[in-house]
């Protein structure tokens, strides 16, 4: 009897300790989650500012919708017309519709300067960058600039942002360069990027110099994938939606404000650009959309999550550049990536020397209609955006004092990372079950991201060695090593993609009994 009582008492004590531990952990998690979950008070928003911001979304939507209605009539009178080559009848569609988008966001940006006066400089820089990008795109639409000139001009559009942010006073210059520390503009302040696993970086001058390059890469990436009804505007809308989520996770008021300031105009843009398109964006549209996304990421410190969200642009851009061995304008490309059949299906071209694109890789599974192809591109964009949610969660978790490994500042809160992984995995499974043709492409995306994680862990090890061993020279080579490894990884990834494409094309030929390209193809 005494033994049973002792056992019961010990069991009671054990249960009591477990309950206390659970309650303590729950209290800790509640305290921690209250720091992570967003309230508008933490973002510094007042109720009237929130209402006016919502008003800007609605107002910019209706204003931009009105502009598109008038612009389509204007474009037809000016003969700014393009042919929709993915339809049998090749209907005429108004070109350079991005003009209406650029004009449509301007009133909202002006209002934001008054509603949020603390970021009026950033708002001005944001607006100027998007407008300049749109001007370059318009010039390309009308004059057809060479690839080199367009890239050069896109870098130039990023130079004002570089100059406005320029601050060399924080850098420890050698004595013979100490005079550079007096150079400081500081009209806007752009923080060094925070990278998952590494935490806050100290790239200062390198990142300031990289800003125009980021702008050029993203604008050209959006431009390269454009060509299908609703693809560019729809993908950009998905990316902006995820930028809003990233801003909430990271408590980035700038990221949230700028995302909301353009989303109304972008929804109106999508309404006129979706299948069947009433207007094409033109380069003025694709470049201004790319600039909008880039500026939101830069001002909102959302660079890493943004990279995940734009993986479709990264994939397509790398495929095109690698297969064509450089940048080319569309009218100078002699090969083809897709073929439009008599039954208005789009199929992957089967030529050995045809250039590689993301649509061609998707169509290697089977021919699709234009809307179905675009939906698969959107699905890939959503998956990339979901990966960005995990990246942003890891980044924010790395700023909490809960170290997982290493003795460096920062750490990780594994519970939030696990929750985000479970949610993302659930959505990922639902998407690839619906769109099986993109499954292998998502495997490439995951492999690329895992390689990036491995790279960051390696850089972290180098940084720890630098701190522990006192080898200052390591800080000059760690990013160089990362760059070399990244290029090597991209090359392997491209080779695997080409091999996968050729395997799928061979199977498609065998299934249809083909030995060469045909005009008539029935879907499988």
Short mmCIF file of C-alpha atoms in Angstrom, two decimals:
data_model
loop_
_atom_site.label_atom_id
_atom_site.label_comp_id
_atom_site.label_asym_id
_atom_site.label_seq_id
_atom_site.Cartn_x
_atom_site.Cartn_y
_atom_site.Cartn_z
CA UNK A 1 0.00 0.00 0.00
CA UNK A 2 2.81 2.36 0.96
CA UNK A 3 4.58 1.51 -2.30
CA UNK A 4 1.45 2.37 -4.28
CA UNK A 5 1.07 5.67 -2.44
CA UNK A 6 4.72 6.56 -3.08
CA UNK A 7 4.32 5.66 -6.73
CA UNK A 8 1.14 7.74 -7.02
CA UNK A 9 2.84 10.68 -5.34
CA UNK A 10 5.87 10.43 -7.62
CA UNK A 11 3.57 10.21 -10.64
CA UNK A 12 1.67 13.26 -9.39
CA UNK A 13 4.93 15.20 -8.97
CA UNK A 14 6.07 14.22 -12.46
CA UNK A 15 2.76 15.31 -14.04
CA UNK A 16 2.84 18.54 -12.04
CA UNK A 17 6.37 19.30 -13.26
CA UNK A 18 5.34 18.57 -16.85
CA UNK A 19 2.33 20.88 -16.58
CA UNK A 20 4.45 23.65 -15.07
CA UNK A 21 7.02 23.22 -17.84
CA UNK A 22 4.31 23.31 -20.52
CA UNK A 23 2.72 26.42 -19.00
CA UNK A 24 6.13 28.08 -18.72
CA UNK A 25 6.94 27.22 -22.33
CA UNK A 26 3.49 28.41 -23.45
CA UNK A 27 4.02 31.68 -21.62
CA UNK A 28 7.44 32.09 -23.25
CA UNK A 29 6.04 31.31 -26.68
CA UNK A 30 3.16 33.72 -26.11
CA UNK A 31 5.60 36.44 -25.14
CA UNK A 32 7.83 35.65 -28.11
CA UNK A 33 4.93 35.40 -30.57
CA UNK A 34 3.62 38.74 -29.38
CA UNK A 35 6.90 40.19 -30.63
CA UNK A 36 6.69 38.37 -33.96
CA UNK A 37 2.99 38.75 -34.73
CA UNK A 38 2.13 42.13 -36.14
CA UNK A 39 -0.01 44.87 -34.79
CA UNK A 40 -0.41 48.17 -36.56
CA UNK A 41 0.81 49.91 -33.42
CA UNK A 42 4.20 48.21 -33.84
CA UNK A 43 4.31 49.45 -37.44
CA UNK A 44 3.63 52.96 -36.22
CA UNK A 45 0.29 53.30 -38.05
CA UNK A 46 -2.62 55.33 -36.74
CA UNK A 47 -6.22 54.42 -37.56
CA UNK A 48 -6.68 57.36 -39.94
CA UNK A 49 -3.47 56.39 -41.77
CA UNK A 50 -4.72 52.83 -42.22
CA UNK A 51 -8.05 54.07 -43.59
CA UNK A 52 -6.34 56.45 -46.01
CA UNK A 53 -3.99 53.67 -47.13
CA UNK A 54 -6.99 51.46 -47.88
CA UNK A 55 -8.51 54.41 -49.72
CA UNK A 56 -5.37 54.67 -51.85
CA UNK A 57 -5.71 51.00 -52.83
CA UNK A 58 -9.34 51.45 -53.91
CA UNK A 59 -8.73 54.84 -55.51
CA UNK A 60 -5.68 53.70 -57.49
CA UNK A 61 -7.64 50.69 -58.75
CA UNK A 62 -10.50 52.76 -60.17
CA UNK A 63 -8.16 55.51 -61.43
CA UNK A 64 -5.92 53.00 -63.22
CA UNK A 65 -8.95 51.18 -64.62
CA UNK A 66 -10.15 54.50 -66.08
CA UNK A 67 -6.68 55.16 -67.49
CA UNK A 68 -6.56 51.77 -69.21
CA UNK A 69 -9.95 52.34 -70.84
CA UNK A 70 -8.76 55.66 -72.24
CA UNK A 71 -5.28 54.41 -73.05
CA UNK A 72 -6.51 51.50 -75.20
CA UNK A 73 -8.44 53.97 -77.38
CA UNK A 74 -5.40 56.28 -77.52
CA UNK A 75 -2.99 53.44 -78.41
CA UNK A 76 -5.19 52.31 -81.30
CA UNK A 77 -5.30 55.85 -82.68
CA UNK A 78 -1.49 56.10 -82.40
CA UNK A 79 -1.17 52.62 -83.97
CA UNK A 80 0.69 51.31 -80.92
CA UNK A 81 -0.59 47.86 -81.72
CA UNK A 82 0.86 44.37 -81.39
CA UNK A 83 -0.29 40.97 -82.63
CA UNK A 84 -1.26 38.26 -80.16
CA UNK A 85 0.87 35.50 -81.70
CA UNK A 86 -0.43 32.78 -79.39
CA UNK A 87 -3.89 32.84 -80.96
CA UNK A 88 -4.91 31.47 -84.35
CA UNK A 89 -6.56 34.72 -85.47
CA UNK A 90 -3.59 36.83 -84.23
CA UNK A 91 -5.82 39.68 -83.00
CA UNK A 92 -4.55 43.24 -82.63
CA UNK A 93 -3.90 44.32 -79.03
CA UNK A 94 -2.87 47.72 -77.65
CA UNK A 95 0.85 47.85 -76.77
CA UNK A 96 2.82 49.64 -74.02
CA UNK A 97 -0.02 49.40 -71.50
CA UNK A 98 2.44 49.83 -68.65
CA UNK A 99 2.11 53.58 -69.21
CA UNK A 100 -1.29 53.48 -67.50
CA UNK A 101 0.19 51.52 -64.57
CA UNK A 102 3.01 54.02 -64.03
CA UNK A 103 0.65 57.00 -64.17
CA UNK A 104 -1.87 55.13 -62.01
CA UNK A 105 0.47 54.79 -59.02
CA UNK A 106 1.65 58.44 -58.99
CA UNK A 107 -1.32 60.01 -57.10
CA UNK A 108 -1.03 57.33 -54.42
CA UNK A 109 2.69 58.02 -53.99
CA UNK A 110 2.02 61.74 -53.60
CA UNK A 111 -0.61 61.07 -50.93
CA UNK A 112 1.76 58.71 -49.09
CA UNK A 113 4.28 61.56 -48.75
CA UNK A 114 1.66 63.47 -46.72
CA UNK A 115 0.14 60.50 -44.87
CA UNK A 116 3.55 59.11 -43.83
CA UNK A 117 5.83 62.18 -43.78
CA UNK A 118 8.67 60.26 -42.11
CA UNK A 119 9.30 58.31 -45.34
CA UNK A 120 8.67 61.05 -47.90
CA UNK A 121 12.27 60.77 -49.12
CA UNK A 122 11.96 57.02 -49.66
CA UNK A 123 8.61 57.54 -51.40
CA UNK A 124 10.14 60.11 -53.74
CA UNK A 125 13.07 57.79 -54.52
CA UNK A 126 10.65 54.87 -55.08
CA UNK A 127 8.52 56.92 -57.49
CA UNK A 128 11.48 58.30 -59.44
CA UNK A 129 13.00 54.84 -59.88
CA UNK A 130 9.75 53.31 -61.17
CA UNK A 131 9.10 56.27 -63.49
CA UNK A 132 12.66 56.21 -64.90
CA UNK A 133 12.36 52.46 -65.49
CA UNK A 134 9.08 53.05 -67.30
CA UNK A 135 10.70 55.72 -69.49
CA UNK A 136 13.48 53.30 -70.48
CA UNK A 137 10.85 50.69 -71.30
CA UNK A 138 8.86 53.17 -73.38
CA UNK A 139 11.99 54.11 -75.35
CA UNK A 140 12.62 50.42 -75.99
CA UNK A 141 9.02 49.93 -77.14
CA UNK A 142 9.30 52.78 -79.62
CA UNK A 143 12.96 52.59 -80.71
CA UNK A 144 13.92 48.94 -79.95
CA UNK A 145 17.11 49.43 -77.96
CA UNK A 146 19.90 46.85 -78.10
CA UNK A 147 20.23 44.50 -75.13
CA UNK A 148 23.45 46.21 -74.04
CA UNK A 149 21.96 49.71 -74.21
CA UNK A 150 18.83 48.62 -72.34
CA UNK A 151 20.85 46.98 -69.55
CA UNK A 152 23.08 50.04 -69.34
CA UNK A 153 20.08 52.35 -69.09
CA UNK A 154 18.50 50.15 -66.42
CA UNK A 155 21.69 50.42 -64.37
CA UNK A 156 21.54 54.19 -64.89
CA UNK A 157 17.96 54.26 -63.53
CA UNK A 158 19.32 52.71 -60.32
CA UNK A 159 22.11 55.27 -59.97
CA UNK A 160 19.84 57.98 -58.43
CA UNK A 161 18.87 55.46 -55.75
CA UNK A 162 22.57 54.68 -55.23
CA UNK A 163 23.49 58.37 -54.94
CA UNK A 164 20.58 59.24 -52.63
CA UNK A 165 21.64 56.42 -50.29
CA UNK A 166 25.39 57.05 -50.55
CA UNK A 167 27.14 57.18 -47.18
CA UNK A 168 30.87 56.41 -47.02
CA UNK A 169 31.38 57.85 -43.54
CA UNK A 170 30.71 54.53 -41.79
CA UNK A 171 33.49 52.63 -43.60
CA UNK A 172 36.95 52.17 -42.07
CA UNK A 173 39.09 53.44 -44.94
CA UNK A 174 42.89 53.11 -45.11
CA UNK A 175 44.73 56.34 -44.33
CA UNK A 176 45.37 57.15 -47.99
CA UNK A 177 41.61 56.86 -48.67
CA UNK A 178 40.38 58.53 -45.49
CA UNK A 179 39.08 61.50 -47.50
CA UNK A 180 36.29 59.25 -48.79
CA UNK A 181 34.72 59.21 -45.31
CA UNK A 182 33.56 62.81 -45.93
CA UNK A 183 31.29 61.67 -48.78
CA UNK A 184 27.79 61.39 -47.39
CA UNK A 185 24.46 62.11 -49.05
CA UNK A 186 22.10 60.07 -46.88
CA UNK A 187 18.92 61.46 -48.47
CA UNK A 188 17.45 57.99 -47.96
CA UNK A 189 18.71 55.24 -45.66
CA UNK A 190 18.87 51.70 -47.01
CA UNK A 191 19.99 49.14 -44.45
CA UNK A 192 22.39 46.32 -45.20
CA UNK A 193 20.46 43.12 -45.94
CA UNK A 194 19.65 40.66 -43.17
CA UNK A 195 20.38 37.13 -44.37
CA UNK A 196 18.93 33.95 -42.79
CA UNK A 197 21.54 32.03 -40.75
CA UNK A 198 24.08 34.87 -41.13
CA UNK A 199 21.92 37.59 -39.58
CA UNK A 200 22.73 41.28 -40.15
CA UNK A 201 25.40 41.65 -42.83
CA UNK A 202 27.90 44.48 -43.06
CA UNK A 203 28.23 44.91 -46.81
CA UNK A 204 27.88 48.74 -46.71
CA UNK A 205 29.72 49.83 -49.89
CA UNK A 206 29.25 46.50 -51.70
CA UNK A 207 25.49 46.59 -51.20
CA UNK A 208 25.25 50.25 -52.19
CA UNK A 209 27.04 49.42 -55.44
CA UNK A 210 24.84 46.35 -55.94
CA UNK A 211 21.54 48.28 -55.81
CA UNK A 212 21.60 49.36 -59.51
CA UNK A 213 22.58 45.78 -60.45
CA UNK A 214 19.65 44.35 -58.47
CA UNK A 215 17.34 46.75 -60.28
CA UNK A 216 18.73 45.79 -63.68
CA UNK A 217 18.54 42.05 -63.03
CA UNK A 218 14.97 42.08 -61.72
CA UNK A 219 13.56 44.36 -64.43
CA UNK A 220 15.13 42.27 -67.17
CA UNK A 221 13.97 39.07 -65.46
CA UNK A 222 10.33 40.20 -65.53
CA UNK A 223 10.77 41.33 -69.14
CA UNK A 224 12.24 38.01 -70.33
CA UNK A 225 9.31 35.91 -69.10
CA UNK A 226 6.59 38.22 -70.46
CA UNK A 227 4.75 37.13 -73.59
CA UNK A 228 1.58 35.35 -72.46
CA UNK A 229 -1.78 36.90 -71.56
CA UNK A 230 -1.84 37.72 -67.86
CA UNK A 231 1.53 36.12 -67.09
CA UNK A 232 3.54 39.25 -66.27
CA UNK A 233 0.83 41.15 -64.43
CA UNK A 234 -0.46 38.00 -62.68
CA UNK A 235 2.97 36.84 -61.51
CA UNK A 236 3.84 40.35 -60.32
CA UNK A 237 0.54 40.52 -58.43
CA UNK A 238 1.37 37.25 -56.68
CA UNK A 239 4.85 38.52 -55.78
CA UNK A 240 3.44 41.80 -54.39
CA UNK A 241 0.90 39.82 -52.34
CA UNK A 242 3.72 37.82 -50.78
CA UNK A 243 5.73 41.01 -50.21
CA UNK A 244 2.82 42.17 -48.03
CA UNK A 245 3.07 38.92 -46.04
CA UNK A 246 6.86 39.29 -45.71
CA UNK A 247 6.40 42.88 -44.50
CA UNK A 248 3.98 41.73 -41.80
CA UNK A 249 6.35 38.98 -40.65
CA UNK A 250 9.32 41.35 -40.48
CA UNK A 251 7.38 44.39 -39.19
CA UNK A 252 8.55 46.37 -42.20
CA UNK A 253 6.36 49.46 -42.47
CA UNK A 254 8.11 50.63 -45.66
CA UNK A 255 7.63 47.27 -47.35
CA UNK A 256 3.95 47.20 -46.40
CA UNK A 257 3.24 50.79 -47.44
CA UNK A 258 4.90 50.51 -50.85
CA UNK A 259 3.33 47.11 -51.54
CA UNK A 260 -0.15 48.39 -50.75
CA UNK A 261 0.45 51.59 -52.72
CA UNK A 262 0.89 49.70 -56.01
CA UNK A 263 -1.40 46.70 -55.57
CA UNK A 264 -4.59 48.57 -56.53
CA UNK A 265 -3.12 49.75 -59.84
CA UNK A 266 -1.66 46.29 -60.46
CA UNK A 267 -5.05 44.61 -59.98
CA UNK A 268 -6.52 46.97 -62.59
CA UNK A 269 -3.56 46.19 -64.87
CA UNK A 270 -4.19 42.47 -64.50
CA UNK A 271 -7.90 42.94 -65.30
CA UNK A 272 -7.01 44.27 -68.78
CA UNK A 273 -4.00 42.01 -69.36
CA UNK A 274 -5.50 38.64 -68.42
CA UNK A 275 -6.70 36.18 -71.07
CA UNK A 276 -7.92 37.32 -73.58
CA UNK A 277 -5.69 40.38 -73.23
CA UNK A 278 -7.05 43.81 -74.13
CA UNK A 279 -3.63 45.38 -73.60
CA UNK A 280 0.00 44.24 -73.55
CA UNK A 281 2.34 45.69 -70.91
CA UNK A 282 5.22 46.33 -73.30
CA UNK A 283 8.69 46.96 -71.92
CA UNK A 284 7.34 50.06 -70.17
CA UNK A 285 5.13 47.72 -68.14
CA UNK A 286 7.57 44.89 -67.44
CA UNK A 287 10.44 47.19 -66.48
CA UNK A 288 8.29 49.36 -64.20
CA UNK A 289 6.81 46.26 -62.54
CA UNK A 290 10.29 44.86 -61.96
CA UNK A 291 11.44 48.20 -60.55
CA UNK A 292 8.43 48.30 -58.19
CA UNK A 293 9.24 44.85 -56.79
CA UNK A 294 12.96 45.67 -56.46
CA UNK A 295 12.31 48.95 -54.62
CA UNK A 296 9.84 47.33 -52.22
CA UNK A 297 12.45 44.69 -51.36
CA UNK A 298 15.28 47.23 -50.99
CA UNK A 299 13.38 49.77 -48.86
CA UNK A 300 11.61 47.06 -46.87
CA UNK A 301 14.77 44.97 -46.24
CA UNK A 302 13.05 41.98 -47.84
CA UNK A 303 15.77 41.01 -50.33
CA UNK A 304 16.15 37.33 -49.43
CA UNK A 305 12.41 36.59 -49.33
CA UNK A 306 11.99 38.53 -52.57
CA UNK A 307 14.63 36.33 -54.22
CA UNK A 308 12.52 33.27 -53.37
CA UNK A 309 9.34 34.92 -54.66
CA UNK A 310 10.94 35.74 -58.03
CA UNK A 311 12.49 32.32 -58.60
CA UNK A 312 10.42 31.91 -61.79
CA UNK A 313 12.15 35.00 -63.20
CA UNK A 314 15.54 33.77 -62.01
CA UNK A 315 15.01 30.35 -63.58
CA UNK A 316 13.75 31.68 -66.90
CA UNK A 317 16.39 34.40 -67.14
CA UNK A 318 19.24 32.01 -66.43
CA UNK A 319 17.87 29.45 -68.90
CA UNK A 320 17.60 32.05 -71.67
CA UNK A 321 21.01 33.63 -71.08
CA UNK A 322 22.79 30.26 -70.78
CA UNK A 323 21.14 28.69 -73.85
CA UNK A 324 21.62 31.80 -76.02
CA UNK A 325 25.08 32.44 -74.55
CA UNK A 326 24.30 36.02 -73.71
CA UNK A 327 21.59 38.68 -73.76
CA UNK A 328 19.54 38.94 -76.95
CA UNK A 329 16.56 40.98 -78.07
CA UNK A 330 13.55 38.89 -79.11
CA UNK A 331 13.69 39.97 -82.75
CA UNK A 332 17.33 38.83 -83.05
CA UNK A 333 16.71 35.29 -81.74
CA UNK A 334 16.68 32.80 -84.62
CA UNK A 335 15.61 29.74 -82.59
CA UNK A 336 12.23 29.11 -80.99
CA UNK A 337 11.17 27.77 -77.63
CA UNK A 338 7.48 27.07 -78.31
CA UNK A 339 5.19 26.28 -81.26
CA UNK A 340 1.54 27.30 -81.60
CA UNK A 341 -0.46 24.49 -83.22
CA UNK A 342 -3.47 24.78 -85.51
CA UNK A 343 -5.67 23.71 -82.60
CA UNK A 344 -4.38 26.74 -80.61
CA UNK A 345 -2.31 24.62 -78.27
CA UNK A 346 1.18 25.68 -77.28
CA UNK A 347 3.81 22.94 -77.38
CA UNK A 348 7.53 22.85 -76.61
CA UNK A 349 9.78 23.11 -79.65
CA UNK A 350 11.69 19.89 -80.26
CA UNK A 351 14.81 21.23 -81.96
CA UNK A 352 18.11 20.23 -80.35
CA UNK A 353 19.49 23.76 -80.72
CA UNK A 354 16.36 25.66 -79.70
CA UNK A 355 16.87 27.89 -76.69
CA UNK A 356 15.61 26.91 -73.26
CA UNK A 357 12.93 28.83 -71.38
CA UNK A 358 10.73 28.09 -68.39
CA UNK A 359 7.58 27.78 -70.57
CA UNK A 360 9.38 25.27 -72.82
CA UNK A 361 10.35 23.22 -69.77
CA UNK A 362 6.72 23.21 -68.56
CA UNK A 363 5.38 22.32 -72.02
CA UNK A 364 7.82 19.43 -72.38
CA UNK A 365 5.32 17.36 -70.39
CA UNK A 366 2.47 17.97 -72.88
CA UNK A 367 0.99 20.77 -75.02
CA UNK A 368 -1.27 23.24 -73.21
CA UNK A 369 -3.59 26.11 -73.96
CA UNK A 370 -2.27 29.56 -73.12
CA UNK A 371 -4.39 29.98 -69.94
CA UNK A 372 -3.29 26.57 -68.63
CA UNK A 373 0.37 27.38 -69.29
CA UNK A 374 0.05 30.71 -67.50
CA UNK A 375 -1.63 29.05 -64.50
CA UNK A 376 1.35 26.74 -64.13
CA UNK A 377 3.69 29.72 -64.16
CA UNK A 378 1.51 31.33 -61.48
CA UNK A 379 1.63 28.08 -59.48
CA UNK A 380 5.44 28.14 -59.59
CA UNK A 381 5.37 31.79 -58.50
CA UNK A 382 3.16 30.89 -55.53
CA UNK A 383 5.54 28.08 -54.54
CA UNK A 384 8.47 30.49 -54.70
CA UNK A 385 6.50 32.94 -52.57
CA UNK A 386 5.82 30.22 -50.00
CA UNK A 387 9.53 29.44 -49.82
CA UNK A 388 10.02 33.14 -49.14
CA UNK A 389 7.71 32.88 -46.12
CA UNK A 390 10.04 30.26 -44.62
CA UNK A 391 13.09 32.38 -45.47
CA UNK A 392 11.61 35.48 -43.85
CA UNK A 393 10.58 33.49 -40.76
CA UNK A 394 14.10 32.09 -40.42
CA UNK A 395 15.52 35.58 -40.90
CA UNK A 396 13.33 37.07 -38.18
CA UNK A 397 13.92 34.11 -35.88
CA UNK A 398 17.66 34.58 -36.29
CA UNK A 399 17.30 38.00 -34.64
CA UNK A 400 15.97 36.54 -31.35
CA UNK A 401 18.35 35.59 -28.51
CA UNK A 402 17.76 31.84 -28.89
CA UNK A 403 20.96 30.36 -30.38
CA UNK A 404 20.71 27.07 -32.25
CA UNK A 405 24.34 26.58 -33.17
CA UNK A 406 27.50 28.63 -33.08
CA UNK A 407 28.46 31.38 -30.68
CA UNK A 408 27.68 34.29 -32.96
CA UNK A 409 24.99 36.85 -32.21
CA UNK A 410 21.47 35.79 -33.08
CA UNK A 411 19.82 32.42 -33.14
CA UNK A 412 16.73 30.60 -34.31
CA UNK A 413 13.36 29.89 -32.82
CA UNK A 414 12.76 26.40 -34.12
CA UNK A 415 9.04 26.35 -33.28
CA UNK A 416 8.16 29.16 -35.69
CA UNK A 417 10.41 27.70 -38.36
CA UNK A 418 8.72 24.33 -37.94
CA UNK A 419 5.23 25.88 -38.13
CA UNK A 420 6.11 27.79 -41.31
CA UNK A 421 7.60 24.65 -42.86
CA UNK A 422 4.46 22.63 -42.11
CA UNK A 423 2.16 25.30 -43.58
CA UNK A 424 4.32 25.73 -46.69
CA UNK A 425 4.62 21.95 -47.15
CA UNK A 426 0.83 21.63 -47.03
CA UNK A 427 0.28 24.27 -49.72
CA UNK A 428 3.14 22.84 -51.79
CA UNK A 429 1.59 19.36 -51.82
CA UNK A 430 -1.80 20.77 -52.84
CA UNK A 431 -0.26 22.72 -55.73
CA UNK A 432 1.89 19.95 -57.20
CA UNK A 433 -0.99 17.49 -56.94
CA UNK A 434 -3.06 19.83 -59.11
CA UNK A 435 -0.23 20.74 -61.50
CA UNK A 436 1.88 17.60 -61.84
CA UNK A 437 3.76 18.98 -64.86
CA UNK A 438 5.67 21.43 -62.66
CA UNK A 439 6.73 18.85 -60.06
CA UNK A 440 10.26 18.33 -61.39
CA UNK A 441 10.76 22.09 -61.77
CA UNK A 442 9.86 22.54 -58.10
CA UNK A 443 12.46 19.91 -57.25
CA UNK A 444 15.01 22.08 -59.05
CA UNK A 445 13.80 25.06 -57.01
CA UNK A 446 14.14 23.16 -53.74
CA UNK A 447 17.60 21.89 -54.72
CA UNK A 448 18.70 25.43 -55.50
CA UNK A 449 17.43 26.71 -52.15
CA UNK A 450 19.04 23.83 -50.24
CA UNK A 451 22.29 24.64 -52.00
CA UNK A 452 21.87 28.25 -50.90
CA UNK A 453 21.32 27.15 -47.30
CA UNK A 454 24.48 25.04 -47.46
CA UNK A 455 26.32 28.05 -48.83
CA UNK A 456 25.10 30.25 -45.97
CA UNK A 457 26.11 27.64 -43.39
CA UNK A 458 29.57 27.54 -44.98
CA UNK A 459 29.81 31.33 -44.85
CA UNK A 460 28.75 31.25 -41.20
CA UNK A 461 31.54 28.78 -40.46
CA UNK A 462 34.04 31.09 -42.17
CA UNK A 463 32.78 34.06 -40.16
CA UNK A 464 33.04 32.08 -36.92
CA UNK A 465 36.61 31.11 -37.87
CA UNK A 466 37.36 34.77 -38.56
CA UNK A 467 36.16 35.73 -35.07
CA UNK A 468 37.75 32.82 -33.20
CA UNK A 469 41.08 32.71 -35.07
CA UNK A 470 41.41 36.42 -35.69
CA UNK A 471 42.07 35.99 -39.42
CA UNK A 472 40.74 39.28 -40.77
CA UNK A 473 41.62 38.32 -44.35
CA UNK A 474 38.76 35.79 -44.32
CA UNK A 475 36.18 38.58 -44.48
CA UNK A 476 37.57 39.64 -47.86
CA UNK A 477 37.27 36.21 -49.46
CA UNK A 478 34.09 34.72 -47.97
CA UNK A 479 31.73 36.42 -50.43
CA UNK A 480 34.13 35.68 -53.30
CA UNK A 481 34.05 31.98 -52.38
CA UNK A 482 30.26 32.15 -52.12
CA UNK A 483 30.03 33.72 -55.58
CA UNK A 484 32.23 31.07 -57.18
CA UNK A 485 30.28 28.23 -55.55
CA UNK A 486 26.97 29.83 -56.59
CA UNK A 487 28.07 30.05 -60.23
CA UNK A 488 29.21 26.42 -60.12
CA UNK A 489 25.83 25.44 -58.66
CA UNK A 490 23.95 27.34 -61.39
CA UNK A 491 25.94 25.51 -64.09
CA UNK A 492 25.09 22.09 -62.62
CA UNK A 493 21.45 23.13 -62.28
CA UNK A 494 21.34 24.21 -65.95
CA UNK A 495 22.87 20.93 -67.14
CA UNK A 496 20.29 18.94 -65.14
CA UNK A 497 17.47 21.08 -66.56
CA UNK A 498 18.62 20.51 -70.15
CA UNK A 499 18.91 16.77 -69.52
CA UNK A 500 15.39 16.70 -68.07
CA UNK A 501 14.04 18.67 -71.05
CA UNK A 502 15.61 16.33 -73.60
CA UNK A 503 14.24 13.29 -71.78
CA UNK A 504 10.72 14.75 -71.76
CA UNK A 505 10.93 15.83 -75.43
CA UNK A 506 12.06 12.33 -76.45
CA UNK A 507 9.15 10.75 -74.57
CA UNK A 508 6.74 13.25 -76.11
CA UNK A 509 8.00 12.40 -79.60
CA UNK A 510 7.67 8.68 -78.95
CA UNK A 511 4.18 9.13 -77.54
CA UNK A 512 3.04 11.06 -80.62
CA UNK A 513 5.03 8.94 -83.07
CA UNK A 514 7.04 11.94 -84.24
CA UNK A 515 10.47 12.25 -85.76
CA UNK A 516 10.29 15.99 -86.33
CA UNK A 517 8.17 19.01 -85.42
CA UNK A 518 4.53 18.88 -86.48
CA UNK A 519 1.88 21.53 -86.70
CA UNK A 520 -1.00 19.45 -85.37
CA UNK A 521 -0.76 18.03 -81.89
CA UNK A 522 -3.50 16.66 -79.69
CA UNK A 523 -3.19 16.94 -75.91
CA UNK A 524 -2.32 13.85 -73.93
#
